[in-house]
CSV table of C-alpha atoms and ligand atoms in Angstrom, one decimal:
chain,number,residue,atom,x,y,z
A,58,MET,CA,141.0,93.1,37.7
A,59,ASP,CA,139.2,94.2,40.8
A,60,PHE,CA,136.5,96.8,39.8
A,61,ARG,CA,135.0,97.2,43.3
A,62,TYR,CA,134.8,100.8,44.4
A,63,ASP,CA,137.5,101.8,46.9
A,64,ALA,CA,136.5,104.0,49.9
A,65,ARG,CA,137.2,107.3,48.2
A,66,THR,CA,135.2,106.4,45.1
A,67,GLN,CA,132.3,105.2,47.3
A,68,GLU,CA,132.4,108.4,49.4
A,69,LEU,CA,132.4,110.6,46.2
A,70,ARG,CA,129.6,108.5,44.6
A,71,GLU,CA,127.4,109.1,47.7
A,72,LYS,CA,128.2,112.8,47.7
A,73,LEU,CA,127.6,113.1,44.0
A,74,SER,CA,124.3,111.1,44.1
A,75,ALA,CA,123.1,113.4,46.9
A,76,PHE,CA,124.0,116.4,44.8
A,77,LEU,CA,122.1,115.0,41.8
A,78,ASP,CA,119.0,114.2,43.8
A,79,GLU,CA,118.9,117.4,45.9
A,80,CYS,CA,120.1,119.9,43.3
A,81,VAL,CA,120.6,118.8,39.7
A,82,TYR,CA,117.4,116.9,39.0
A,83,PRO,CA,115.2,119.6,40.5
A,84,ALA,CA,117.1,122.1,38.5
A,85,GLU,CA,116.2,120.4,35.2
A,86,PRO,CA,112.7,121.9,34.7
A,87,VAL,CA,114.1,125.3,35.8
A,88,HIS,CA,116.8,125.0,33.3
A,89,ALA,CA,114.3,124.1,30.5
A,90,GLU,CA,112.2,127.1,31.4
A,91,GLN,CA,115.2,129.5,31.4
A,92,VAL,CA,116.4,128.1,28.1
A,93,ALA,CA,112.9,128.6,26.6
A,94,ALA,CA,112.7,132.2,27.9
A,95,ALA,CA,116.2,133.2,26.8
A,96,GLY,CA,116.4,135.2,23.5
A,97,ASP,CA,119.8,133.7,22.6
A,98,PRO,CA,119.8,130.0,21.8
A,99,TRP,CA,123.4,129.7,23.1
A,100,ALA,CA,123.0,131.5,26.4
A,101,ARG,CA,123.5,129.3,29.4
A,102,PRO,CA,120.9,130.0,32.0
A,103,PRO,CA,121.5,131.3,35.5
A,104,VAL,CA,120.5,128.1,37.2
A,105,LEU,CA,123.7,126.5,35.9
A,106,ALA,CA,125.9,129.1,37.8
A,107,GLU,CA,124.0,128.3,41.0
A,108,LEU,CA,124.6,124.6,40.5
A,109,LYS,CA,128.3,125.2,40.0
A,110,ALA,CA,128.6,127.2,43.1
A,111,GLU,CA,126.8,124.5,45.1
A,112,ALA,CA,128.9,121.7,43.6
A,113,ARG,CA,132.1,123.6,44.5
A,114,ARG,CA,130.8,124.1,48.1
A,115,ARG,CA,130.3,120.4,48.3
A,116,GLY,CA,133.8,119.5,47.1
A,117,LEU,CA,132.5,118.1,43.8
A,118,TRP,CA,134.7,120.0,41.4
A,119,ASN,CA,137.3,119.1,38.8
A,120,LEU,CA,137.0,115.4,39.7
A,121,PHE,CA,138.2,114.4,36.2
A,122,LEU,CA,141.7,115.8,36.6
A,123,PRO,CA,144.2,113.2,37.7
A,124,ASP,CA,146.9,115.7,38.6
A,125,PRO,CA,146.3,116.5,42.3
A,126,ARG,CA,147.8,120.0,41.9
A,127,TYR,CA,144.8,121.0,39.8
A,128,GLY,CA,142.0,118.5,40.4
A,129,ALA,CA,140.8,115.7,42.5
A,130,GLY,CA,143.8,113.4,41.7
A,131,LEU,CA,141.6,110.4,41.0
A,132,THR,CA,142.6,107.5,38.8
A,133,ASN,CA,140.5,106.6,35.8
A,134,LEU,CA,139.2,103.6,37.8
A,135,GLN,CA,138.0,106.0,40.5
A,136,TYR,CA,136.6,108.7,38.2
A,137,ALA,CA,134.8,106.4,35.7
A,138,PRO,CA,131.9,105.5,38.1
A,139,LEU,CA,131.5,109.2,38.9
A,140,ALA,CA,131.3,110.1,35.2
A,141,GLU,CA,128.7,107.5,34.8
A,142,LEU,CA,126.5,109.1,37.5
A,143,THR,CA,126.8,112.5,35.8
A,144,GLY,CA,125.6,110.9,32.6
A,145,ARG,CA,122.1,110.6,34.2
A,146,SER,CA,121.8,114.4,33.6
A,147,PRO,CA,124.2,114.8,30.7
A,148,HIS,CA,123.5,118.4,29.9
A,149,LEU,CA,123.6,119.8,33.5
A,150,ALA,CA,125.6,117.5,35.8
A,151,PRO,CA,129.0,117.4,34.0
A,152,GLU,CA,129.2,121.1,33.6
A,153,ALA,CA,127.8,121.7,37.1
A,154,ILE,CA,130.8,119.9,38.6
A,155,ASN,CA,133.2,121.4,35.9
A,156,CYS,CA,133.8,118.0,34.3
A,157,ALA,CA,132.3,118.7,30.9
A,158,ALA,CA,133.9,117.9,27.5
A,159,PRO,CA,135.6,119.4,25.7
A,160,ASP,CA,137.0,121.4,28.6
A,161,THR,CA,138.1,118.3,30.5
A,162,GLY,CA,140.5,117.2,27.7
A,163,ASN,CA,141.6,120.7,27.1
A,164,MET,CA,142.4,121.3,30.8
A,165,GLU,CA,144.3,118.0,31.0
A,166,LEU,CA,146.2,119.1,27.9
A,167,LEU,CA,147.1,122.5,29.5
A,168,ALA,CA,148.0,120.9,32.8
A,169,GLU,CA,150.3,118.4,31.2
A,170,PHE,CA,151.8,120.3,28.3
A,171,GLY,CA,151.1,124.0,28.9
A,172,SER,CA,153.8,126.5,30.0
A,173,GLU,CA,153.4,128.3,33.3
A,174,ALA,CA,152.1,131.4,31.5
A,175,GLN,CA,149.6,129.4,29.5
A,176,ARG,CA,148.4,127.6,32.6
A,177,GLU,CA,148.0,131.0,34.4
A,178,ARG,CA,146.2,132.6,31.5
A,179,TRP,CA,143.9,129.8,30.4
A,180,LEU,CA,144.0,126.8,32.7
A,181,LYS,CA,143.2,128.8,35.8
A,182,PRO,CA,139.9,130.3,34.5
A,183,LEU,CA,138.9,126.9,33.0
A,184,LEU,CA,139.5,125.2,36.4
A,185,ASP,CA,137.4,127.9,38.0
A,186,GLY,CA,134.6,127.3,35.5
A,187,GLU,CA,134.7,130.9,34.4
A,188,ILE,CA,135.3,130.3,30.6
A,189,ARG,CA,135.0,127.5,28.2
A,190,SER,CA,137.3,126.2,25.4
A,191,ALA,CA,137.2,124.3,22.1
A,192,PHE,CA,139.6,121.8,20.5
A,193,CYS,CA,140.0,122.5,16.7
A,194,MET,CA,141.4,119.5,14.9
A,195,THR,CA,138.9,118.2,12.4
A,196,GLU,CA,138.8,119.8,8.9
A,197,PRO,CA,136.3,119.8,6.1
A,198,GLU,CA,138.8,119.3,3.3
A,199,VAL,CA,140.6,116.2,4.6
A,200,ALA,CA,139.8,112.8,6.2
A,201,SER,CA,140.5,113.9,9.7
A,202,SER,CA,140.1,110.5,11.4
A,203,ASP,CA,143.8,110.2,10.4
A,204,ALA,CA,145.1,113.4,12.0
A,205,THR,CA,148.3,113.3,9.8
A,206,ASN,CA,146.0,114.6,7.1
A,207,ILE,CA,145.3,117.8,9.0
A,208,ALA,CA,146.2,120.6,6.6
A,209,THR,CA,145.9,123.9,8.5
A,210,ARG,CA,149.2,125.8,8.4
A,211,ILE,CA,151.0,127.3,11.4
A,212,VAL,CA,153.9,129.3,10.1
A,213,ARG,CA,156.6,131.0,12.2
A,214,ASP,CA,157.0,134.6,11.5
A,215,GLY,CA,159.4,136.4,13.8
A,216,ASP,CA,157.9,136.4,17.3
A,217,SER,CA,154.6,135.2,16.0
A,218,TYR,CA,152.9,132.2,14.4
A,219,VAL,CA,150.5,132.8,11.5
A,220,ILE,CA,147.6,130.4,11.2
A,221,ASN,CA,145.6,129.7,8.0
A,222,GLY,CA,142.9,126.9,7.7
A,223,ARG,CA,139.4,125.9,8.3
A,224,LYS,CA,138.1,123.7,11.1
A,225,TRP,CA,134.7,122.1,11.7
A,226,TRP,CA,133.0,120.1,14.4
A,227,SER,CA,134.8,122.3,17.1
A,228,SER,CA,132.5,121.3,20.0
A,229,GLY,CA,131.7,124.1,22.5
A,230,ALA,CA,132.7,126.9,20.2
A,231,MET,CA,129.2,128.2,19.8
A,232,ASP,CA,129.1,129.0,23.5
A,233,PRO,CA,129.7,132.7,24.0
A,234,ARG,CA,131.8,131.8,27.1
A,235,CYS,CA,134.2,129.8,24.9
A,236,GLU,CA,137.2,132.1,24.9
A,237,VAL,CA,140.1,130.0,23.6
A,238,PHE,CA,140.7,127.5,20.8
A,239,ILE,CA,143.4,124.8,20.9
A,240,VAL,CA,144.2,124.6,17.2
A,241,MET,CA,146.1,121.7,15.5
A,242,GLY,CA,148.0,122.4,12.3
A,243,LYS,CA,151.2,121.8,10.4
A,244,THR,CA,154.4,123.6,11.3
A,245,ASP,CA,156.6,121.3,9.3
A,246,PRO,CA,154.6,119.8,6.3
A,247,GLY,CA,157.9,118.5,4.8
A,248,ALA,CA,158.6,116.1,7.7
A,249,ASP,CA,158.5,112.6,6.3
A,250,ARG,CA,160.6,109.7,7.5
A,251,HIS,CA,161.0,108.3,4.0
A,252,ARG,CA,163.0,111.3,3.0
A,253,HIS,CA,164.3,112.6,6.3
A,254,ARG,CA,165.5,110.1,8.9
A,255,HIS,CA,164.6,112.2,11.9
A,256,ARG,CA,161.6,114.1,10.6
A,257,HIS,CA,158.7,111.6,10.9
A,258,ARG,CA,155.3,112.3,9.4
A,259,HIS,CA,153.8,112.4,12.9
A,260,ARG,CA,156.1,115.3,13.7
A,261,GLN,CA,154.4,117.6,11.1
A,262,GLN,CA,151.8,118.9,13.5
A,263,SER,CA,151.8,121.4,16.4
A,264,MET,CA,149.2,122.7,18.8
A,265,ILE,CA,148.6,126.4,19.4
A,266,LEU,CA,146.4,128.5,21.6
A,267,VAL,CA,144.2,131.0,19.7
A,268,PRO,CA,142.1,133.5,21.7
A,269,ARG,CA,138.6,133.7,20.1
A,270,ASP,CA,138.8,137.4,19.7
A,271,THR,CA,142.0,137.3,17.6
A,272,PRO,CA,141.6,139.1,14.2
A,273,GLY,CA,141.1,136.6,11.4
A,274,VAL,CA,139.1,134.2,13.5
A,275,THR,CA,135.5,133.7,12.1
A,276,VAL,CA,133.0,131.4,13.7
A,277,ARG,CA,131.0,130.7,10.6
A,278,ARG,CA,128.1,128.5,11.8
A,279,GLY,CA,126.9,125.9,14.2
A,280,MET,CA,126.8,122.4,12.7
A,281,THR,CA,123.9,120.0,13.2
A,282,VAL,CA,124.0,116.3,14.1
A,283,TYR,CA,120.9,114.5,12.6
A,284,GLY,CA,119.3,118.0,12.5
A,285,TYR,CA,120.1,118.9,16.1
A,286,THR,CA,122.3,121.9,16.9
A,287,ASP,CA,123.1,120.9,20.5
A,288,ALA,CA,122.0,124.3,21.6
A,289,PRO,CA,122.5,125.6,24.2
A,290,TYR,CA,125.2,123.1,25.1
A,291,GLY,CA,128.0,124.7,23.2
A,292,GLY,CA,127.2,123.2,19.8
A,293,HIS,CA,129.8,122.3,17.1
A,294,ALA,CA,131.2,125.2,15.1
A,295,GLU,CA,132.8,125.6,11.7
A,296,ILE,CA,135.6,128.1,12.1
A,297,ASP,CA,137.8,130.0,9.6
A,298,PHE,CA,141.4,131.0,10.5
A,299,THR,CA,142.7,133.6,8.0
A,300,ASP,CA,146.1,135.1,8.6
A,301,VAL,CA,145.5,134.7,12.4
A,302,ARG,CA,148.6,136.0,14.2
A,303,VAL,CA,149.4,134.9,17.7
A,304,PRO,CA,152.5,135.3,19.9
A,305,ALA,CA,155.0,132.4,19.4
A,306,GLU,CA,154.7,131.6,23.1
A,307,ASN,CA,151.1,130.4,22.4
A,308,LEU,CA,152.5,127.2,21.0
A,309,VAL,CA,151.7,124.3,23.3
A,310,GLY,CA,154.9,122.2,23.9
A,311,ALA,CA,157.4,122.0,21.2
A,312,GLU,CA,157.0,122.3,17.4
A,313,GLY,CA,156.1,118.9,16.0
A,314,ALA,CA,154.6,117.6,19.3
A,315,GLY,CA,151.0,118.2,18.1
A,316,PHE,CA,150.2,114.6,17.1
A,317,ALA,CA,151.6,113.2,20.4
A,318,ILE,CA,149.6,115.8,22.4
A,319,ALA,CA,146.4,114.9,20.5
A,320,GLN,CA,146.9,111.3,21.4
A,321,ALA,CA,147.5,112.0,25.0
A,322,ARG,CA,144.4,114.2,25.1
A,323,LEU,CA,142.0,111.9,23.4
A,324,GLY,CA,142.8,108.8,25.4
A,325,PRO,CA,141.5,109.5,28.8
A,326,GLY,CA,139.1,112.2,27.6
A,327,ALA,CA,137.2,109.9,25.2
A,328,SER,CA,137.0,107.1,27.8
A,329,THR,CA,135.5,109.2,30.6
A,330,THR,CA,133.1,110.9,28.2
A,331,ALA,CA,132.0,107.4,27.1
A,332,CYS,CA,131.5,106.5,30.8
A,333,GLY,CA,129.0,109.4,31.0
A,334,TRP,CA,127.1,108.3,27.9
A,335,SER,CA,127.0,104.8,29.3
A,336,ALA,CA,124.5,106.0,31.9
A,337,TRP,CA,121.9,106.8,29.3
A,338,PRO,CA,120.1,103.5,29.7
A,339,SER,CA,119.6,104.3,33.4
A,340,GLY,CA,118.8,108.0,32.9
A,341,PRO,CA,117.3,109.9,30.0
A,342,TRP,CA,116.6,106.9,27.7
A,343,SER,CA,115.2,104.7,30.5
A,344,CYS,CA,111.7,105.9,29.7
A,345,CYS,CA,111.8,105.1,26.0
A,346,ALA,CA,109.1,102.6,25.9
A,347,GLY,CA,107.6,104.5,23.0
A,348,GLY,CA,106.0,107.9,23.2
A,349,ARG,CA,106.5,111.6,23.3
A,350,TRP,CA,109.7,113.1,24.8
A,351,THR,CA,109.0,115.8,27.4
A,352,GLY,CA,112.1,115.8,29.5
A,353,TRP,CA,115.2,114.1,30.7
A,354,ARG,CA,114.3,112.2,33.7
A,355,SER,CA,113.3,108.6,33.9
A,356,ALA,CA,109.6,107.9,34.5
A,357,GLY,CA,110.3,106.7,38.0
A,358,ARG,CA,112.0,109.9,39.1
A,359,SER,CA,109.9,112.6,37.5
A,360,PRO,CA,106.7,111.2,36.0
A,361,SER,CA,105.5,114.6,34.8
A,362,ARG,CA,108.5,114.9,32.4
A,363,ALA,CA,108.8,111.3,31.2
A,364,TRP,CA,108.4,110.0,27.7
A,365,SER,CA,104.6,109.8,27.4
A,366,GLY,CA,102.4,109.3,24.4
A,367,SER,CA,103.3,109.1,20.8
A,368,GLY,CA,105.8,111.0,18.6
A,369,SER,CA,109.5,111.7,18.7
A,370,PRO,CA,111.9,114.0,20.4
A,371,SER,CA,111.4,117.6,19.2
A,372,PRO,CA,114.5,119.0,17.5
A,373,GLY,CA,115.8,122.2,19.1
A,374,SER,CA,114.2,121.6,22.5
A,375,ALA,CA,116.4,121.6,25.6
A,376,SER,CA,116.1,117.9,25.7
A,377,SER,CA,116.6,117.1,22.0
A,378,ARG,CA,120.1,115.6,21.9
A,379,PRO,CA,119.9,112.2,20.2
A,380,GLY,CA,122.9,110.7,21.9
B,637,FAD,C1,129.2,115.5,17.7
B,637,FAD,C2,130.6,115.6,17.2
B,637,FAD,C3,131.5,116.4,17.9
B,637,FAD,C4,132.8,116.5,17.5
B,637,FAD,N1,133.7,117.3,18.2
B,637,FAD,C5,134.9,117.5,17.7
B,637,FAD,C6,135.8,118.5,18.4
B,637,FAD,O1,135.5,119.1,19.4
B,637,FAD,N2,137.0,118.8,17.8
B,637,FAD,C7,137.4,118.2,16.6
B,637,FAD,O2,138.5,118.5,16.2
B,637,FAD,N3,136.6,117.3,16.0
B,637,FAD,C8,135.4,117.0,16.5
B,637,FAD,N4,134.5,116.1,15.9
B,637,FAD,C9,135.0,115.5,14.6
B,637,FAD,C10,135.4,114.0,14.7
B,637,FAD,O3,136.5,113.9,15.5
B,637,FAD,C11,135.6,113.5,13.3
B,637,FAD,O4,134.4,113.6,12.6
B,637,FAD,C12,136.2,112.2,13.2
B,637,FAD,O5,137.5,112.2,13.7
B,637,FAD,C13,136.2,111.6,11.8
B,637,FAD,O6,136.8,112.5,10.9
B,637,FAD,P1,136.1,113.0,9.6
B,637,FAD,O7,134.8,113.6,9.9
B,637,FAD,O8,137.1,113.8,8.8
B,637,FAD,O9,135.8,111.7,8.8
B,637,FAD,P2,136.7,110.9,7.7
B,637,FAD,O10,138.1,110.8,8.2
B,637,FAD,O11,136.5,111.6,6.4
B,637,FAD,O12,136.1,109.5,7.7
B,637,FAD,C14,134.8,109.3,7.0
B,637,FAD,C15,134.7,107.8,6.9
B,637,FAD,O13,135.7,107.3,6.0
B,637,FAD,C16,136.5,106.3,6.6
B,637,FAD,N5,137.9,106.5,6.2
B,637,FAD,C17,138.7,107.6,6.4
B,637,FAD,N6,139.9,107.4,5.8
B,637,FAD,C18,139.9,106.2,5.3
B,637,FAD,C19,140.9,105.4,4.6
B,637,FAD,N7,142.1,105.9,4.3
B,637,FAD,N8,140.5,104.2,4.2
B,637,FAD,C20,139.3,103.7,4.4
B,637,FAD,N9,138.3,104.3,5.1
B,637,FAD,C21,138.6,105.6,5.5
B,637,FAD,C22,136.3,106.5,8.1
B,637,FAD,O14,136.5,105.3,8.9
B,637,FAD,C23,134.9,107.0,8.2
B,637,FAD,O15,134.0,105.9,8.2
B,637,FAD,C24,133.2,115.9,16.3
B,637,FAD,C25,132.3,115.1,15.6
B,637,FAD,C26,131.0,115.0,16.0
B,637,FAD,C27,130.0,114.2,15.2
């Protein structure tokens, strides 16, 4: 396969590299100062909004979205090298160009499977970078790596669905701008191909949109990964859904389509997120010759904030994500 960059990829790589050099890297110390000064660990500092406005002005916006009606219309082959570049500033660059997980997968999901009303209500503000979203699949009670185990119930009741269950590891949900949850649960727990020829086990699940402010939704806590909260980058929340009632039209796609939608979402989303992380050896970790972590940049680009001295990354600092 030919992996050389085509003309469009090359042009976007040059524009994105210039944006990183001229705007994003210089904004990193400003971001760190604003995070330190903010009283709320989850508040996103004002410099991020400035970066987003500048990225949009430069035509670097929603590059991840393959559907040209909503995004740049790039193929995975064209987008992957761009995602790799944003990985050099993983906590600022992806969000600055509105290409940050989990919103990327959630926007793709809404673009591909959402109704017109759902796209208007949720996809539009996500595409504009005004709100954020979370994907609530994993549960504490079941082995969630096999999503057929997901046990949250989504029960039809007249013109509504009623949701009961507990989720955890819902990335982004600690961000106060996270206004909508895409929740996966079972609408037909009895579907089983051994007993019913047309009701396969993978048709038990559905996806439904739950606005964060719906009564019965409780964001219980932010989880930690090796002791790190991932603040202020949205974190990973444990969330209770107790008798949460939403209109029936909040269902995404058809009843029973949840498993297929999850597969469609996780395929490209996971690959392009991985492309971003693949840049770590050339970005944040490139200065790990042993020493104290004082910032994101490689020693070459910003010596004052390189890994310098002895010790280990400090948990809870703006630059503490272990990878
Ligand atoms: C940083 C982070 C962010 C995340 N973000 C999200 C998010 O935004 N939304 C979301 O829904 N989830 C999210 N997750 C959760 C993640 O998708 C799950 O942790 C993952 O799918 C594994 O599920 P589990 O934790 O239930 O592990 P389990 O399924 O319990 O697996 C634990 C171990 O047991 C093994 N195992 C499981 N079943 C079997 C079996 N039958 N036989 C043999 N071995 C088995 C697995 O391979 C694994 O090694 C996130 C997780 C992390 C760490």
